[in-house]
Coordinates of C-alpha atoms in Angstrom, one line a residue:
Chain A
X1 CA -99.3 117.7 -104.1
X2 CA -98.1 114.1 -104.6
X3 CA -101.5 113.2 -106.0
X4 CA -101.5 116.2 -108.4
X5 CA -98.1 115.2 -109.8
X6 CA -99.1 111.6 -110.1
X7 CA -102.1 112.7 -112.1
X8 CA -99.9 114.8 -114.4
X9 CA -97.5 111.9 -114.8
X10 CA -100.3 109.5 -115.6
X11 CA -101.9 112.0 -118.0
X12 CA -98.6 112.4 -119.9
X13 CA -98.0 108.7 -120.2
X14 CA -101.6 107.9 -121.2
X15 CA -101.6 110.9 -123.5
X16 CA -98.5 109.6 -125.2
X17 CA -100.2 106.2 -125.8
X18 CA -103.3 107.8 -127.1
X19 CA -101.6 110.4 -129.4
X20 CA -98.3 108.9 -130.5
X21 CA -100.1 105.6 -130.6
X22 CA -101.7 106.5 -133.9
X23 CA -98.4 107.8 -135.4
X24 CA -96.8 104.5 -134.6
X25 CA -99.9 102.7 -135.9
X26 CA -99.7 104.5 -139.2
X27 CA -96.0 103.6 -139.3
X28 CA -96.9 100.0 -138.7
X29 CA -99.5 100.1 -141.5
X30 CA -97.2 101.6 -144.0
X31 CA -96.1 98.3 -145.5
X32 CA -99.6 96.9 -145.2
X33 CA -101.7 99.7 -146.7
X34 CA -99.1 101.6 -148.5
X35 CA -98.3 99.4 -151.5
X36 CA -97.4 102.3 -153.8
X37 CA -95.1 105.2 -153.1
X38 CA -98.0 107.6 -153.6
X39 CA -100.2 106.0 -151.0
X40 CA -97.3 105.9 -148.5
X41 CA -96.7 109.6 -149.2
X42 CA -100.4 110.3 -148.4
X43 CA -100.3 108.2 -145.3
X44 CA -97.3 110.0 -143.9
X45 CA -98.7 113.4 -145.0
X46 CA -101.9 112.5 -143.0
X47 CA -100.0 112.1 -139.7
X48 CA -97.0 114.5 -140.4
X49 CA -98.5 117.7 -138.8
X50 CA -99.2 115.8 -135.5
X51 CA -96.0 113.9 -135.0
X52 CA -93.9 116.6 -133.4
X53 CA -96.7 117.5 -131.0
X54 CA -97.3 113.9 -130.1
X55 CA -93.9 112.3 -129.6
X56 CA -92.9 115.1 -127.2
X57 CA -95.3 113.6 -124.7
X58 CA -92.8 110.9 -124.0
X59 CA -90.0 113.4 -123.6
X60 CA -92.2 115.1 -121.0
X61 CA -92.8 111.7 -119.3
X62 CA -89.1 111.1 -119.0
X63 CA -88.6 114.7 -117.6
X64 CA -91.4 114.2 -115.1
X65 CA -90.0 110.9 -114.1
X66 CA -86.6 112.6 -113.3
X67 CA -88.1 115.6 -111.5
X68 CA -90.9 113.9 -109.6
X69 CA -89.7 110.3 -109.1
X70 CA -85.9 110.7 -109.1
X71 CA -85.4 107.5 -107.0
X72 CA -87.3 105.5 -109.6
X73 CA -85.9 107.1 -112.7
X74 CA -82.6 105.2 -112.6
X75 CA -84.2 102.0 -111.3
X76 CA -86.7 101.9 -114.2
X77 CA -84.4 102.9 -117.0
X78 CA -81.3 101.0 -115.8
X79 CA -83.5 97.9 -115.0
X80 CA -84.5 97.7 -118.6
X81 CA -81.2 98.8 -120.1
X82 CA -81.1 96.7 -123.3
X83 CA -84.8 97.3 -124.0
X84 CA -84.5 101.1 -123.5
X85 CA -81.5 101.2 -125.8
X86 CA -83.4 99.2 -128.5
X87 CA -86.5 101.5 -128.1
X88 CA -84.4 104.6 -128.3
X89 CA -82.7 103.3 -131.5
X90 CA -86.1 102.5 -132.9
X91 CA -87.4 105.9 -132.1
X92 CA -84.4 107.5 -133.7
X93 CA -84.8 105.5 -136.9
X94 CA -88.5 106.3 -137.1
X95 CA -87.9 110.0 -136.7
X96 CA -85.0 110.0 -139.2
X97 CA -87.2 108.2 -141.7
X98 CA -89.8 111.0 -141.4
X99 CA -87.4 113.8 -141.6
X100 CA -85.3 112.3 -144.4
X101 CA -87.7 110.5 -146.7
X102 CA -88.6 113.5 -148.9
X103 CA -85.2 115.2 -148.8
X104 CA -84.0 113.4 -151.9
X105 CA -86.2 112.3 -154.8
X106 CA -85.9 108.7 -155.8
X107 CA -87.8 105.5 -155.1
X108 CA -84.9 103.7 -153.4
X109 CA -84.1 106.6 -151.0
X110 CA -87.7 107.0 -150.0
X111 CA -88.3 103.3 -149.9
X112 CA -85.4 102.8 -147.5
X113 CA -86.6 105.5 -145.1
X114 CA -90.2 104.3 -145.3
X115 CA -88.9 100.9 -144.2
X116 CA -87.1 102.6 -141.3
X117 CA -90.4 104.3 -140.3
X118 CA -92.2 100.9 -140.3
X119 CA -89.3 99.1 -138.5
X120 CA -88.9 101.9 -135.9
X121 CA -92.6 102.0 -135.2
X122 CA -92.6 98.3 -134.7
X123 CA -89.6 98.3 -132.4
X124 CA -91.2 101.1 -130.3
X125 CA -94.7 99.6 -130.1
X126 CA -93.5 96.1 -129.3
X127 CA -91.0 97.5 -126.8
X128 CA -93.8 99.3 -125.0
X129 CA -95.6 96.1 -124.5
X130 CA -92.6 94.5 -123.0
X131 CA -91.9 97.5 -120.9
X132 CA -95.4 97.5 -119.5
X133 CA -95.1 93.8 -118.6
X134 CA -91.8 94.5 -116.8
X135 CA -93.4 97.5 -115.0
X136 CA -96.4 95.3 -113.9
X137 CA -94.0 92.9 -112.3
X138 CA -92.2 95.8 -110.5
X139 CA -89.2 95.4 -112.8
X140 CA -88.4 92.1 -111.1
X141 CA -89.0 89.9 -114.2
X142 CA -87.2 90.0 -117.5
X143 CA -89.3 91.7 -120.2
X144 CA -88.4 88.8 -122.5
X145 CA -91.1 86.5 -121.1
X146 CA -93.9 85.0 -123.1
X147 CA -96.3 87.4 -121.4
X148 CA -94.1 90.3 -122.2
X149 CA -93.9 89.3 -125.8
X150 CA -97.6 88.7 -125.9
X151 CA -98.2 92.2 -124.6
X152 CA -95.8 93.5 -127.3
X153 CA -98.1 92.0 -129.9
X154 CA -101.2 93.4 -128.2
X155 CA -99.8 96.9 -128.0
X156 CA -98.7 96.8 -131.6
X157 CA -102.1 95.6 -132.7
X158 CA -103.9 98.3 -130.6
X159 CA -101.6 101.0 -132.1
X160 CA -102.2 99.7 -135.7
X161 CA -106.0 99.8 -135.1
X162 CA -105.7 103.3 -133.7
X163 CA -103.6 104.3 -136.7
X164 CA -106.3 103.0 -139.0
X165 CA -109.0 104.9 -137.1
X166 CA -106.9 108.0 -137.4
X167 CA -106.5 107.5 -141.2
X168 CA -110.2 107.0 -141.5
X169 CA -110.9 110.2 -139.6
X170 CA -108.3 112.3 -141.4
X171 CA -108.7 111.0 -144.9
X172 CA -112.2 109.5 -145.0
X173 CA -112.6 106.7 -147.5
X174 CA -109.0 106.7 -148.7
X175 CA -107.5 103.9 -146.6
X176 CA -110.7 102.1 -145.6
X177 CA -113.9 103.2 -144.0
X178 CA -114.5 106.8 -142.8
X179 CA -114.3 107.2 -139.0
X180 CA -115.9 109.9 -136.8
X181 CA -113.9 111.9 -134.3
X182 CA -115.7 110.0 -131.6
X183 CA -114.4 106.7 -133.0
X184 CA -110.9 108.1 -133.0
X185 CA -111.3 109.2 -129.4
X186 CA -112.5 105.7 -128.4
X187 CA -109.6 104.0 -130.2
X188 CA -107.2 106.4 -128.4
X189 CA -108.6 105.5 -125.1
X190 CA -108.3 101.8 -125.9
X191 CA -104.7 102.4 -127.0
X192 CA -104.0 104.0 -123.7
X193 CA -105.7 101.2 -121.6
X194 CA -102.5 99.1 -121.1
X195 CA -100.6 102.1 -119.8
X196 CA -103.5 103.2 -117.6
X197 CA -103.8 99.7 -116.2
X198 CA -100.1 99.6 -115.2
X199 CA -100.3 103.1 -113.8
X200 CA -103.3 102.2 -111.6
X201 CA -101.4 99.2 -110.3
X202 CA -98.3 101.2 -109.7
X203 CA -100.0 104.2 -108.1
X204 CA -99.3 103.4 -104.4
X205 CA -95.6 102.7 -105.2
X206 CA -95.2 105.9 -107.2
X207 CA -96.9 108.0 -104.6
X208 CA -94.5 106.6 -102.0
X209 CA -91.4 107.5 -104.0
X210 CA -92.4 111.0 -104.9
X211 CA -89.7 113.8 -104.5
X212 CA -89.9 115.8 -101.3
X213 CA -92.3 118.8 -101.0
X214 CA -89.6 121.4 -101.6
X215 CA -88.9 120.0 -105.0
X216 CA -92.6 119.6 -105.9
X217 CA -93.3 123.1 -104.8
X218 CA -90.7 124.5 -107.2
X219 CA -91.9 122.3 -110.0
X220 CA -95.5 123.4 -109.4
X221 CA -94.7 127.1 -109.3
X222 CA -92.6 126.9 -112.4
X223 CA -94.6 124.5 -114.5
X224 CA -98.3 124.8 -113.6
X225 CA -98.7 128.4 -114.9
X226 CA -97.6 127.1 -118.3
X227 CA -100.2 124.3 -118.3
X228 CA -102.8 126.4 -120.2
X229 CA -100.2 127.3 -122.8
X230 CA -99.2 123.7 -123.2
X231 CA -102.8 122.6 -123.6
X232 CA -103.6 125.5 -125.8
X233 CA -100.7 124.7 -128.2
X234 CA -102.0 121.1 -128.5
X235 CA -105.5 122.3 -129.2
X236 CA -104.2 124.7 -131.8
X237 CA -102.5 121.8 -133.6
X238 CA -105.8 119.8 -133.7
X239 CA -107.8 122.9 -134.9
X240 CA -105.3 123.8 -137.6
X241 CA -105.0 120.4 -139.2
X242 CA -108.5 119.1 -138.7
X243 CA -110.0 117.3 -141.7
X244 CA -112.1 119.0 -144.3
X245 CA -111.4 120.8 -147.5
X246 CA -107.6 121.1 -147.9
X247 CA -107.2 118.7 -144.9
X248 CA -103.8 117.5 -145.9
X249 CA -101.6 118.5 -148.7
X250 CA -99.1 116.8 -150.9
X251 CA -96.2 117.4 -151.0
X252 CA -95.9 117.4 -147.3
X253 CA -92.6 118.3 -145.6
X254 CA -92.4 114.7 -144.2
Chain B
X1 CA -61.2 100.7 -121.2
X2 CA -63.1 99.9 -118.0
X3 CA -66.8 100.4 -117.7
X4 CA -66.5 103.9 -116.3
X5 CA -64.4 105.1 -119.2
X6 CA -66.9 103.5 -121.6
X7 CA -69.9 105.2 -120.0
X8 CA -68.0 108.5 -120.0
X9 CA -67.1 108.0 -123.7
X10 CA -70.8 107.3 -124.5
X11 CA -71.9 110.5 -122.8
X12 CA -69.1 112.5 -124.5
X13 CA -69.8 111.1 -128.0
X14 CA -73.6 111.6 -127.8
X15 CA -73.3 114.9 -126.0
X16 CA -70.9 116.3 -128.6
X17 CA -73.0 115.1 -131.5
X18 CA -76.1 116.7 -129.8
X19 CA -74.4 120.1 -129.3
X20 CA -73.0 120.2 -132.9
X21 CA -76.6 120.5 -134.1
X22 CA -78.0 122.4 -131.1
X23 CA -75.4 125.2 -131.5
X24 CA -76.6 125.8 -135.1
X25 CA -80.3 125.6 -134.0
X26 CA -79.7 128.4 -131.5
X27 CA -78.0 130.5 -134.1
X28 CA -80.4 130.0 -136.9
X29 CA -83.7 130.1 -135.0
X30 CA -83.7 133.9 -134.4
X31 CA -82.3 134.6 -137.8
X32 CA -85.1 132.7 -139.5
X33 CA -87.6 134.4 -137.2
X34 CA -86.4 137.8 -138.2
X35 CA -86.5 136.8 -141.9
X36 CA -90.0 135.5 -141.5
X37 CA -91.1 138.7 -139.7
X38 CA -89.6 140.9 -142.5
X39 CA -91.4 138.8 -145.1
X40 CA -94.7 139.2 -143.2
X41 CA -94.3 142.9 -143.0
X42 CA -93.0 143.6 -146.5
X43 CA -94.5 140.8 -148.6
X44 CA -91.3 140.9 -150.5
X45 CA -90.6 137.6 -152.4
X46 CA -86.9 137.9 -151.6
X47 CA -87.7 137.8 -147.9
X48 CA -90.0 134.8 -148.5
X49 CA -87.3 132.9 -150.3
X50 CA -84.8 133.8 -147.5
X51 CA -87.2 132.4 -144.9
X52 CA -87.8 129.2 -146.8
X53 CA -84.2 128.6 -147.8
X54 CA -82.6 129.2 -144.4
X55 CA -85.6 127.8 -142.7
X56 CA -85.1 124.5 -144.6
X57 CA -81.5 124.4 -143.4
X58 CA -82.7 125.1 -139.9
X59 CA -85.2 122.3 -139.8
X60 CA -83.0 119.7 -141.5
X61 CA -80.4 120.5 -138.9
X62 CA -83.1 120.3 -136.2
X63 CA -83.9 116.7 -137.0
X64 CA -80.5 115.5 -135.6
X65 CA -80.8 117.9 -132.7
X66 CA -84.0 116.0 -131.7
X67 CA -82.8 112.4 -132.1
X68 CA -79.5 113.0 -130.3
X69 CA -81.3 114.9 -127.6
X70 CA -83.5 111.8 -126.9
X71 CA -80.4 109.8 -126.1
X72 CA -79.1 112.5 -123.8
X73 CA -82.3 112.6 -121.8
X74 CA -82.6 108.9 -121.2
X75 CA -78.9 108.3 -120.7
X76 CA -79.0 109.8 -117.2
X77 CA -81.2 107.0 -116.1
X78 CA -79.4 104.3 -118.1
X79 CA -75.8 104.9 -117.1
X80 CA -75.8 107.5 -114.3
X81 CA -78.6 106.5 -112.0
X82 CA -76.3 107.3 -109.0
X83 CA -76.8 111.0 -110.0
X84 CA -80.6 110.9 -109.8
X85 CA -80.4 108.8 -106.6
X86 CA -78.1 111.3 -104.9
X87 CA -79.2 114.6 -106.3
X88 CA -82.4 113.9 -108.2
X89 CA -84.5 116.1 -105.9
X90 CA -82.4 119.1 -107.1
X91 CA -81.0 118.2 -110.5
X92 CA -84.2 116.7 -111.7
X93 CA -86.2 119.9 -111.3
X94 CA -84.5 121.9 -114.1
X95 CA -84.5 118.9 -116.4
X96 CA -88.3 118.4 -115.8
X97 CA -88.9 122.1 -116.5
X98 CA -86.8 121.8 -119.7
X99 CA -89.0 119.1 -121.0
X100 CA -92.4 120.4 -119.8
X101 CA -92.1 124.1 -120.2
X102 CA -89.5 124.5 -123.0
X103 CA -89.2 121.5 -125.3
X104 CA -92.8 120.4 -125.2
X105 CA -93.8 123.8 -126.5
X106 CA -90.9 124.1 -128.9
X107 CA -91.7 120.8 -130.6
X108 CA -95.4 121.7 -130.8
X109 CA -94.8 125.1 -132.3
X110 CA -92.2 123.8 -134.7
X111 CA -94.8 121.3 -136.1
X112 CA -97.2 124.2 -136.5
X113 CA -94.6 126.3 -138.2
X114 CA -93.5 123.6 -140.6
X115 CA -96.9 122.3 -141.5
X116 CA -98.9 125.5 -141.0
X117 CA -97.4 127.0 -144.2
X118 CA -100.3 128.4 -146.3
X119 CA -102.7 127.3 -143.6
X120 CA -102.2 129.6 -140.6
X121 CA -103.0 133.3 -140.7
X122 CA -99.8 135.3 -141.6
X123 CA -99.0 136.7 -138.2
X124 CA -100.0 133.5 -136.3
X125 CA -97.5 131.7 -138.5
X126 CA -94.8 134.3 -137.6
X127 CA -95.7 133.9 -134.0
X128 CA -94.9 130.2 -134.2
X129 CA -91.3 130.7 -135.2
X130 CA -90.8 133.3 -132.5
X131 CA -92.3 130.9 -130.0
X132 CA -90.0 128.1 -131.3
X133 CA -87.0 130.5 -130.8
X134 CA -88.1 131.6 -127.3
X135 CA -88.6 128.0 -126.1
X136 CA -85.4 126.9 -127.7
X137 CA -83.5 129.5 -125.6
X138 CA -85.6 128.5 -122.6
X139 CA -84.5 124.9 -123.2
X140 CA -80.8 126.0 -123.4
X141 CA -81.3 128.0 -120.2
X142 CA -82.7 125.1 -118.1
X143 CA -80.0 122.7 -119.4
X144 CA -77.3 125.2 -118.4
X145 CA -79.0 125.5 -115.0
X146 CA -78.7 121.8 -114.6
X147 CA -75.1 121.7 -115.9
X148 CA -74.1 124.7 -113.7
X149 CA -75.4 122.9 -110.7
X150 CA -73.0 120.1 -111.4
X151 CA -70.1 122.6 -111.7
X152 CA -71.1 124.5 -108.5
X153 CA -73.8 122.8 -106.4
X154 CA -75.6 126.0 -105.1
X155 CA -79.0 125.9 -103.5
X156 CA -78.8 122.4 -102.0
X157 CA -77.7 120.9 -98.7
X158 CA -76.7 117.3 -97.8
X159 CA -79.5 115.7 -95.9
X160 CA -78.8 112.2 -94.9
X161 CA -77.1 110.5 -97.8
X162 CA -78.8 112.7 -100.4
X163 CA -79.0 116.3 -101.6
X164 CA -82.1 118.3 -100.7
X165 CA -83.2 121.5 -102.6
X166 CA -83.2 124.5 -100.3
X167 CA -83.1 127.5 -102.6
X168 CA -84.2 127.2 -106.2
X169 CA -83.3 130.9 -106.7
X170 CA -79.7 130.0 -106.0
X171 CA -79.8 127.5 -108.9
X172 CA -80.9 130.3 -111.2
X173 CA -78.3 132.8 -110.0
X174 CA -75.5 130.3 -109.8
X175 CA -72.2 131.9 -110.5
X176 CA -71.3 129.0 -112.8
X177 CA -74.5 129.9 -114.8
X178 CA -74.8 133.7 -115.1
X179 CA -71.9 134.1 -117.6
X180 CA -71.9 130.6 -119.2
X181 CA -75.4 130.9 -120.5
X182 CA -74.8 134.1 -122.5
X183 CA -71.5 132.6 -123.5
X184 CA -73.4 129.6 -125.1
X185 CA -76.0 132.0 -126.6
X186 CA -73.1 134.0 -128.2
X187 CA -71.5 130.8 -129.5
X188 CA -74.8 129.8 -131.1
X189 CA -75.2 133.2 -132.8
X190 CA -71.6 133.1 -134.0
X191 CA -72.1 129.6 -135.4
X192 CA -75.4 130.6 -137.2
X193 CA -73.8 133.7 -138.6
X194 CA -70.7 131.8 -139.9
X195 CA -72.9 129.2 -141.6
X196 CA -74.7 132.0 -143.4
X197 CA -71.4 133.5 -144.4
X198 CA -69.8 130.2 -145.5
X199 CA -72.9 129.1 -147.5
X200 CA -73.3 132.5 -149.1
X201 CA -69.6 132.7 -150.0
X202 CA -69.9 129.3 -151.7
X203 CA -72.9 130.4 -153.8
X204 CA -71.3 133.8 -154.7
X205 CA -68.1 132.1 -155.7
X206 CA -70.0 129.8 -158.0
X207 CA -71.6 132.9 -159.5
X208 CA -75.0 131.6 -158.7
X209 CA -77.9 133.5 -160.2
X210 CA -79.1 134.6 -156.8
X211 CA -76.4 137.3 -156.3
X212 CA -78.7 139.7 -154.3
X213 CA -80.1 136.9 -152.2
X214 CA -76.6 135.7 -151.1
X215 CA -75.1 139.2 -150.8
X216 CA -77.8 140.0 -148.3
X217 CA -77.4 136.7 -146.5
X218 CA -73.7 137.2 -146.4
X219 CA -74.1 140.6 -144.7
X220 CA -76.7 139.2 -142.2
X221 CA -74.2 136.5 -141.4
X222 CA -71.3 138.8 -140.8
X223 CA -73.3 141.1 -138.5
X224 CA -74.7 138.0 -136.6
X225 CA -71.2 136.5 -136.3
X226 CA -69.8 139.7 -135.0
X227 CA -72.4 140.1 -132.3
X228 CA -72.0 136.4 -131.5
X229 CA -68.3 136.3 -131.1
X230 CA -68.3 139.6 -129.2
X231 CA -70.7 138.1 -126.6
X232 CA -68.9 134.8 -126.6
X233 CA -65.5 136.4 -125.8
X234 CA -66.8 138.8 -123.3
X235 CA -68.8 136.3 -121.3
X236 CA -66.1 133.7 -121.8
X237 CA -63.5 135.8 -119.9
X238 CA -66.1 136.9 -117.4
X239 CA -66.5 133.2 -116.4
X240 CA -63.1 133.1 -114.9
X241 CA -64.3 135.0 -111.9
X242 CA -66.5 132.1 -110.8
X243 CA -64.5 129.0 -111.9
X244 CA -63.9 126.3 -109.4
X245 CA -60.4 126.2 -107.9
X246 CA -58.2 123.5 -109.4
X247 CA -60.4 123.1 -112.5
X248 CA -57.5 123.8 -114.9
X249 CA -55.1 121.4 -113.1
X250 CA -56.6 118.8 -115.4
X251 CA -54.2 118.7 -118.5
X252 CA -56.9 117.7 -121.0
X253 CA -59.3 120.5 -119.9
X254 CA -56.4 123.1 -119.9
X255 CA -55.4 122.2 -123.4
X256 CA -59.0 122.3 -124.7
X257 CA -59.5 125.7 -122.9
X258 CA -56.2 127.1 -124.4
X259 CA -57.1 126.0 -127.9
X260 CA -60.6 127.4 -127.7
X261 CA -59.3 130.8 -126.4
X262 CA -56.5 131.1 -128.9
X263 CA -58.5 130.1 -132.0
X264 CA -61.6 131.9 -130.7
X265 CA -59.6 135.1 -130.3
X266 CA -58.1 134.8 -133.7
X267 CA -61.5 134.3 -135.3
X268 CA -62.8 137.2 -133.2
X269 CA -60.1 139.4 -134.7
X270 CA -60.9 138.3 -138.2
X271 CA -64.6 138.8 -137.8
X272 CA -64.5 142.1 -135.9
X273 CA -61.6 143.8 -137.6
X274 CA -61.6 142.3 -141.1
X275 CA -65.0 141.0 -142.1
X276 CA -67.1 143.6 -140.4
X277 CA -65.2 146.6 -141.9
X278 CA -65.3 144.9 -145.3
X279 CA -69.0 144.1 -145.1
X280 CA -70.1 146.4 -147.9
X281 CA -67.9 144.8 -150.6
X282 CA -67.1 141.4 -149.2
X283 CA -69.4 139.9 -151.8
X284 CA -67.2 141.3 -154.6
X285 CA -63.9 140.3 -153.1
X286 CA -63.8 136.9 -154.6
X287 CA -60.5 135.9 -153.1
X288 CA -62.1 136.0 -149.6
X289 CA -64.7 133.4 -150.5
X290 CA -62.6 130.2 -150.3
X291 CA -61.3 131.5 -146.9
X292 CA -64.9 132.2 -145.7
X293 CA -66.0 128.7 -146.8
X294 CA -63.0 127.0 -145.0
X295 CA -63.8 128.9 -141.8
X296 CA -67.4 127.5 -141.5
X297 CA -66.6 124.4 -139.4
X298 CA -64.4 126.3 -136.9
X299 CA -67.2 127.6 -134.7
X300 CA -68.5 124.0 -134.3
X301 CA -65.0 122.8 -133.3
X302 CA -64.6 125.6 -130.8
X303 CA -68.0 124.9 -129.3
X304 CA -67.0 121.3 -128.7
X305 CA -63.6 122.4 -127.2
X306 CA -65.5 124.6 -124.8
X307 CA -67.6 121.7 -123.6
X308 CA -64.5 119.5 -123.3
X309 CA -62.9 122.1 -121.1
X310 CA -65.9 122.6 -118.9
X311 CA -66.8 118.9 -118.5
X312 CA -63.3 117.3 -118.4
X313 CA -62.3 120.0 -116.0
X314 CA -65.0 118.8 -113.7
X315 CA -63.4 115.4 -113.3
X316 CA -63.3 113.4 -111.2
X317 CA -66.5 115.0 -109.9
X318 CA -70.0 114.6 -111.2
X319 CA -71.1 117.2 -108.7
X320 CA -68.2 119.4 -107.7
X321 CA -67.0 118.4 -104.3
X322 CA -70.0 116.2 -103.5
X323 CA -70.3 113.2 -105.8
X324 CA -67.7 111.5 -108.0
X325 CA -68.4 110.3 -111.5
X326 CA -67.5 106.8 -110.4
X327 CA -70.1 107.0 -107.6
X328 CA -72.7 108.4 -110.0
X329 CA -72.5 105.5 -112.4
X330 CA -75.4 103.0 -112.3
X331 CA -74.5 100.3 -109.9
X332 CA -74.3 97.0 -111.7
X333 CA -73.5 98.5 -115.1
X334 CA -71.2 96.2 -117.0
X335 CA -68.7 96.9 -119.8
X336 CA -70.7 94.6 -122.1
X337 CA -73.8 96.7 -121.7
X338 CA -72.2 100.0 -122.3
X339 CA -70.1 98.7 -125.2
X340 CA -73.2 97.4 -126.9
X341 CA -75.1 100.7 -126.5
X342 CA -72.1 102.8 -127.2
X343 CA -71.6 101.0 -130.5
X344 CA -75.3 101.2 -131.3
X345 CA -75.7 105.0 -130.6
X346 CA -72.3 105.9 -132.2
X347 CA -73.0 104.0 -135.4
X348 CA -76.6 105.0 -135.8
X349 CA -76.3 108.7 -134.7
X350 CA -72.9 109.0 -136.5
X351 CA -74.3 107.8 -139.8
X352 CA -77.4 110.0 -139.4
X353 CA -75.2 113.0 -138.7
X354 CA -73.2 112.4 -141.8
X355 CA -76.4 112.0 -143.9
X356 CA -77.8 115.2 -142.3
X357 CA -74.7 117.2 -143.2
X358 CA -74.9 115.9 -146.8
X359 CA -78.5 116.9 -147.0
X360 CA -77.7 120.4 -145.6
X361 CA -74.9 120.7 -148.2
X362 CA -77.3 119.6 -150.9
X363 CA -79.9 122.3 -149.9
X364 CA -77.2 124.9 -150.1
X365 CA -75.9 123.6 -153.5
X366 CA -79.4 123.6 -155.0
X367 CA -80.0 127.1 -153.8
X368 CA -83.2 128.9 -153.0
X369 CA -85.2 127.6 -155.9
X370 CA -88.2 125.7 -154.6
X371 CA -87.1 124.4 -151.2
X372 CA -89.4 121.7 -149.7
X373 CA -90.3 123.9 -146.8
X374 CA -93.5 125.8 -147.5
X375 CA -94.0 124.2 -150.9
X376 CA -97.4 125.0 -152.3
X377 CA -99.9 122.1 -152.4
X378 CA -100.2 120.3 -155.7
X379 CA -103.7 120.3 -157.2
X380 CA -104.6 116.6 -156.9
X381 CA -104.0 114.8 -160.1
X382 CA -105.5 111.4 -160.9
X383 CA -103.7 108.8 -158.9
X384 CA -100.6 107.6 -160.6
X385 CA -99.6 104.3 -159.2
X386 CA -96.7 102.2 -160.3

């Protein structure tokens, strides 16, 4: 049972990196590839239908952390207090940018929220690199360490490349070379590698600190029957918004 | 303020902001789902415009519900790690279920609903908004399970220096839960109804072109508000049977409770005995419209008072009779840390909340002509770059 919930936890975290990674990547690329308002609109429209289904993987990671590893939840989050607060604020600004950018017409309004999307995406991506460094040291070292900062740069670059692969898959030829679905899958796996590496290293420690059997049983009985629904909903998103004729429309809600 | 007061203030500010948006989400979700269903059945353009207009208000409101909710979820680990250390084996389970079973699906289906316009088959699209509603209520249920455990720690025993889960069923049938959950649901419906009423009264008062649209919305709002306040009052009083002894010895909680009951009853009388009997010609009684507009914020204020009564009344306990709030605070937390995060969250979320309300007011002022939600795709014109 411990093993099963470790696999679920690892899947959720790696899934977050592979899925939300390209949303953050597109956000990072907004100031780079989106020189005009119209290109930025199309970049955001390309990722918009996926964002709500992607970012929620991290919410699930946090919930699982609380339910399955209650002894570690406080240690991890409290141990990185300033970093977690900064990442939360980045996430909030990124989301607000997406929800608000099209609510009022006007170049300055949209430009401001587009900047928030880019800024928030950068804060989150960079923060993840530093978090992974701190996790790799068992939360003993400060994340503000040259290696932590380097990992921040690496994760941001991986996400940006993944974002570009996503744009190439969803809007072939519009923002660079067309990419196949297979190429997107590969860049997703690469984006998830840092998280998978840390998870592999932390596995024995996590397994040791799993909640007792009574709690896991309740979680299994309540959650596992919904696993097919959760997966089905994700598949439905990818089927509905796959590229092709009428792949993405402008104006998009985001 | 010492560090404990600061951490409590942070939870109170972010929690209150969160619930201001959640309470309207709970009220509007079923209404939008019903409007969408009627549109799907009848094909009537009026129903389509109602779905898109009220749906737009629903999703703009939802944005702040999400971002404030993120802070709520992570705040437990940031400032209250003593809670997960002592009771995580029990308290963590409903929170994990909320994220995995409820919110995960809610967010996924909401994305499908918003962006699936004109792309999903008609009934699949309707199914999405019903699934969003269902999972939103499931979310509220699991959060109330977790909160009720703090009020009345049923289903757990002390084992060593921690709590162990012995009976999950007892968490679901907790006497602090069975009446408080429908009370919250009623408050949500009441709030959603009153927002329909207030916004429609505003448009009718301005003699907007859409008289039929807003007359219908006004009636839907009155009926919803009447059902909502009836449930809220009934299940509100029912809760007194299971309340912890000594809860109302706390002056702050007692004042909040008193204010909520007095003003809630007054509003209940107005809704049930004035607005409901007048429902047929309320749209023509123009003198009522300014009053209806002014009443719109009241359900929000009452909802916050309710939470203040419930949560302040729990003090000094985090888990009633088991763990104090002081012991639940993360060991090593400093006033500087909390001050910095409190300022950051309050400023950012406070500003975003103001912007969100301005945007909602703007949607209402502009009326149901061409809302962003469900806008048809443009035929692609040659790229205009500037």
